[in-house]
mmCIF file of C-alpha atoms in Angstrom:
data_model
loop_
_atom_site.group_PDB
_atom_site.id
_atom_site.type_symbol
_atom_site.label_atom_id
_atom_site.label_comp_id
_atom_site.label_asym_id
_atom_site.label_seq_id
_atom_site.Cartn_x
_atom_site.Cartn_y
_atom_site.Cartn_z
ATOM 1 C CA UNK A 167 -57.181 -55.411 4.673
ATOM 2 C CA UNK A 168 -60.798 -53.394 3.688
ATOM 3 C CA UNK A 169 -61.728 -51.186 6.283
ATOM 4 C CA UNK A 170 -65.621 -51.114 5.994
ATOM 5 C CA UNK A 171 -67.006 -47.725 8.269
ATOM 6 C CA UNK A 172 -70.206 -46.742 6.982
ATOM 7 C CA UNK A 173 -74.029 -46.391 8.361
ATOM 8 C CA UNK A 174 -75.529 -49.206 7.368
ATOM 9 C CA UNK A 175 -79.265 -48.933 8.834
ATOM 10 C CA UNK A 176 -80.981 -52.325 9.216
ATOM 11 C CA UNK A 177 -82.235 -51.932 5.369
ATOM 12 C CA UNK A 178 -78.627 -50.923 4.324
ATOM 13 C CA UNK A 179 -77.120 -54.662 5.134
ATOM 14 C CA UNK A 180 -77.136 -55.250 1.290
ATOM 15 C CA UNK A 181 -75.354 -52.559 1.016
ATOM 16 C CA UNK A 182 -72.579 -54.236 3.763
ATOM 17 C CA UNK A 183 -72.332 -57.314 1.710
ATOM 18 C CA UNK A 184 -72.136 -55.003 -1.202
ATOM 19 C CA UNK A 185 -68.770 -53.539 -0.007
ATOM 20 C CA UNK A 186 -67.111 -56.646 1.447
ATOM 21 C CA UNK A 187 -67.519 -58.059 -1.641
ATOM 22 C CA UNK A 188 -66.144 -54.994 -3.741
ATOM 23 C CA UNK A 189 -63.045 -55.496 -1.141
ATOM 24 C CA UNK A 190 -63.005 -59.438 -1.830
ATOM 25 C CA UNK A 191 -62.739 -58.351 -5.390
ATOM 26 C CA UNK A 192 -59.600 -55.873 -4.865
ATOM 27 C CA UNK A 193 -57.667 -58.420 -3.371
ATOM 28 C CA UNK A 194 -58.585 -57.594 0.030
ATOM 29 C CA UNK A 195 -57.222 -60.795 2.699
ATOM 30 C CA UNK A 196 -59.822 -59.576 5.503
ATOM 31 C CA UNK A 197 -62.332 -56.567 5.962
ATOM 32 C CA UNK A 198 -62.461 -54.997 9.403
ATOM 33 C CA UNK A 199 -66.565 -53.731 9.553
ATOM 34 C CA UNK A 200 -67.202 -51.247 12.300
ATOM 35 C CA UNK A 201 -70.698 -51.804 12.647
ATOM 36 C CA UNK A 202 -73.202 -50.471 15.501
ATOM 37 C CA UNK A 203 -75.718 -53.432 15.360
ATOM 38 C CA UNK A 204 -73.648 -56.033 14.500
ATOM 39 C CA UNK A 205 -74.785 -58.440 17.551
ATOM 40 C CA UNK A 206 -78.079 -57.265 16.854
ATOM 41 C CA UNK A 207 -78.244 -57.686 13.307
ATOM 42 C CA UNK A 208 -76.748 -61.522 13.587
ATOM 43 C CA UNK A 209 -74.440 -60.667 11.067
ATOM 44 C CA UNK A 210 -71.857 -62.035 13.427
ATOM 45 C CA UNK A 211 -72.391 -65.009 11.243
ATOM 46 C CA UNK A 212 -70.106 -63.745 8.426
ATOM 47 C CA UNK A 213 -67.272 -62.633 10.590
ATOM 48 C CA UNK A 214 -64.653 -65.040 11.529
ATOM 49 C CA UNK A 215 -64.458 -63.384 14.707
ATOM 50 C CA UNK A 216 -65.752 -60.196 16.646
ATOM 51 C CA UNK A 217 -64.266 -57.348 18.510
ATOM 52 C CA UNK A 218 -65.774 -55.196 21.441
ATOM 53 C CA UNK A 219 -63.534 -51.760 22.408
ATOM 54 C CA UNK A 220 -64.694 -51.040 25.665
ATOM 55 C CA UNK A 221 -63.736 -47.811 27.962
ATOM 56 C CA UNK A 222 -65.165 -46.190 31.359
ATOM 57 C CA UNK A 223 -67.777 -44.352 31.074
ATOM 58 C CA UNK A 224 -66.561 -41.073 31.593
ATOM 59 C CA UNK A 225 -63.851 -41.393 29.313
ATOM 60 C CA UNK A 226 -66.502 -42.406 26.598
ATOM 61 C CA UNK A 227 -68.693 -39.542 27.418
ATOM 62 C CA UNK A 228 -65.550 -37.354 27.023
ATOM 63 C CA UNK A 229 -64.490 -38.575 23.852
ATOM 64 C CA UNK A 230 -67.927 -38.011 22.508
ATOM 65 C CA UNK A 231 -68.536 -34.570 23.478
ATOM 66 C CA UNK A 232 -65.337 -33.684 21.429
ATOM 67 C CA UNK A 233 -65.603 -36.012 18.572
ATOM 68 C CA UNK A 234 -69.332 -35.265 17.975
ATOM 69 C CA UNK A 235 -69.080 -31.636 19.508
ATOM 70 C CA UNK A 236 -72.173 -31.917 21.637
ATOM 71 C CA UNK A 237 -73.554 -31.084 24.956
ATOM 72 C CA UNK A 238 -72.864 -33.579 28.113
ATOM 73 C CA UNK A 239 -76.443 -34.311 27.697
ATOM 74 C CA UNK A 240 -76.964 -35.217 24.450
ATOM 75 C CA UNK A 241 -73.966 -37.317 24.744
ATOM 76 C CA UNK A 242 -75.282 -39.351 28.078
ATOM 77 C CA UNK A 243 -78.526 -39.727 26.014
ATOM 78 C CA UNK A 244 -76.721 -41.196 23.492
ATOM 79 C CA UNK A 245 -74.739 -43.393 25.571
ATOM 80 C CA UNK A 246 -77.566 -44.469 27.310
ATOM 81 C CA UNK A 247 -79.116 -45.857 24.026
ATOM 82 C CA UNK A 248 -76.906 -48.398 23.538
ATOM 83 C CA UNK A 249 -76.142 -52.037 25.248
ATOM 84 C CA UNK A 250 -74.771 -52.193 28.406
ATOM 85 C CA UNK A 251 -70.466 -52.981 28.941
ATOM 86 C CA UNK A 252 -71.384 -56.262 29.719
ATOM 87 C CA UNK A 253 -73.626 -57.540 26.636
ATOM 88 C CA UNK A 254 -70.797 -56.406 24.738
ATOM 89 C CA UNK A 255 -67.793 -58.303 26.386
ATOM 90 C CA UNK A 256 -70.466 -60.981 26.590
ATOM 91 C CA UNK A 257 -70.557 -60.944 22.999
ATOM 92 C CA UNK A 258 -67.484 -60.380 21.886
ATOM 93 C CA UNK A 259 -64.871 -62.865 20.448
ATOM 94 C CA UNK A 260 -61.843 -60.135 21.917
ATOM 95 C CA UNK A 261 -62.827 -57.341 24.130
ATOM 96 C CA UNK A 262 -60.003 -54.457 23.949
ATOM 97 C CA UNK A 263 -59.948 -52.162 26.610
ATOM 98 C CA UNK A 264 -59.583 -48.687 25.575
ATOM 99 C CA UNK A 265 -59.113 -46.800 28.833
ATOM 100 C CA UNK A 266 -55.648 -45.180 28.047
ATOM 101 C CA UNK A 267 -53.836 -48.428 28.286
ATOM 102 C CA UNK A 268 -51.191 -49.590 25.356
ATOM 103 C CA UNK A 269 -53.733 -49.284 22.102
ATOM 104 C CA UNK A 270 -51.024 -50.710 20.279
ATOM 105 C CA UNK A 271 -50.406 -53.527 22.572
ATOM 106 C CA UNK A 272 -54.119 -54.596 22.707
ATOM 107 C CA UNK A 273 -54.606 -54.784 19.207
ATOM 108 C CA UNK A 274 -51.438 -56.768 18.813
ATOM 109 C CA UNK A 275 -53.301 -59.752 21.023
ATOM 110 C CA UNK A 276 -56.235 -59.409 18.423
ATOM 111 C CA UNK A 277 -53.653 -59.562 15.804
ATOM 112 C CA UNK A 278 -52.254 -62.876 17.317
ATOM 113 C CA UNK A 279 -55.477 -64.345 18.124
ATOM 114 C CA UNK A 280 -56.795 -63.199 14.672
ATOM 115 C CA UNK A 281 -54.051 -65.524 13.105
ATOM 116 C CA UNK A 282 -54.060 -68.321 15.823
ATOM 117 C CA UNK A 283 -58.378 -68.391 15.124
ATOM 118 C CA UNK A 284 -57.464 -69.021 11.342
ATOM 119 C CA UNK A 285 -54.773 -71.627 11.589
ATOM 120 C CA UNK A 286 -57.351 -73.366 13.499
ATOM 121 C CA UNK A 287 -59.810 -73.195 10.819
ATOM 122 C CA UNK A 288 -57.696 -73.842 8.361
ATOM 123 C CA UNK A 289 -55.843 -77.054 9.867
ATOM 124 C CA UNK A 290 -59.710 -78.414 10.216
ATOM 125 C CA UNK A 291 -61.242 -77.558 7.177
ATOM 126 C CA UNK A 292 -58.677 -76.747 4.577
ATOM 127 C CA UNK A 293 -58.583 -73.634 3.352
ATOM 128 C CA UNK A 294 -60.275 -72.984 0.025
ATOM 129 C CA UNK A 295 -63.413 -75.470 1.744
ATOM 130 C CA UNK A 296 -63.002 -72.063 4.223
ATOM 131 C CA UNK A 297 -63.189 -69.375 1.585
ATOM 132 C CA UNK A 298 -66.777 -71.100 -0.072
ATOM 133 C CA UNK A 299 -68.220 -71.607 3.608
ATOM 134 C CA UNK A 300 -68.171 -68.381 3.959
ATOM 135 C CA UNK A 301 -68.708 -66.673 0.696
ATOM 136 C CA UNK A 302 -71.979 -69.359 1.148
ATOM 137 C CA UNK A 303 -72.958 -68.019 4.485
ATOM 138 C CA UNK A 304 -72.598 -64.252 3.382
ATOM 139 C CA UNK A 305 -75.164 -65.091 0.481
ATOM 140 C CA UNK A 306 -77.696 -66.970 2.561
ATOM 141 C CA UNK A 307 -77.015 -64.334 5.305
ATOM 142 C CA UNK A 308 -77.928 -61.373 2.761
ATOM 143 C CA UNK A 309 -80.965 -63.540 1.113
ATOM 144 C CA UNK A 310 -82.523 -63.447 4.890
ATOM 145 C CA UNK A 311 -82.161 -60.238 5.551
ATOM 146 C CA UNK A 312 -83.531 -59.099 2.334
ATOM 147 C CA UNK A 313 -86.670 -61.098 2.678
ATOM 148 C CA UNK A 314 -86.800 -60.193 6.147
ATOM 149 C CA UNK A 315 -86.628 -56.456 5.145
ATOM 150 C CA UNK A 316 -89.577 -57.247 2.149
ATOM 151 C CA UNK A 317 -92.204 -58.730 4.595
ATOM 152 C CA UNK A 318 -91.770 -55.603 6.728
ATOM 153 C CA UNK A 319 -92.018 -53.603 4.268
#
């Protein structure tokens, strides 16, 4: 497994495909991309399935202000940037809830639904049809976004 954490900006999503494949190309089963934007980007479109980590509020604006090292403030105004809870849950394949429960426990059920998601697939498609579907959708997926980033450029 490829564990992709890197800023991609919206002009960076080359970039994204760029490293999934390099991780294709080591052998890599799956990549696990923490992306920001990812619902906003549609790039949901290449992932076989999507995870949300939610927590409480405070507990997020606590575990900013000592990751990051910054005020309350600049931490709340960061917060309050993003999506609401809900869009994400909303959006979300598996939502894991990260308010001091069992970590381990909640990303076993991803694990399990991870593996029940590609038995599925696999039992209807067959799996090497699987692998070109979505090597094919990753290349149209990057071929839109490039074009859309060269008309607004």
């Amino acid at each position: 497994v490829s564990f992709i954490n890197r800023p991609f900006g919206r002009s960076g999503w080359p970039l994204l495909f760029e490293e999934i494949h390099k991780a294709q190309k080591s052998g890599a089963k799956a990549a696990l991309i923490d992306a920001a934007l990812l619902f906003e980007s549609d790039l949901t479109a290449i992932c076989s399935f999507t995870v949300s980590v939610i927590a409480d509020k405070e507990i997020r604006l606590e575990r900013i202000i000592n990751r990051d090292s910054i005020s309350s403030e600049d931490a709340l105004i960061s917060m309050n940037a993003q999506k609401n809870e809900e869009y994400y849950i909303n959006n979300a394949d598996i939502v894991i809830d990260n308010n001091g429960k069992n970590l381990n426990e909640e990303i076993q059920k991803m694990a399990d639904a991870y593996k029940m998601e590609v038995a599925k697939i696999k039992e209807i498609m067959g799996e090497a049809n699987l692998a070109q579907m979505k090597k094919d959708l990753a290349i149209q997926k990057a071929a839109e976004l490039i074009v859309a980033e060269s008309v607004e450029a």
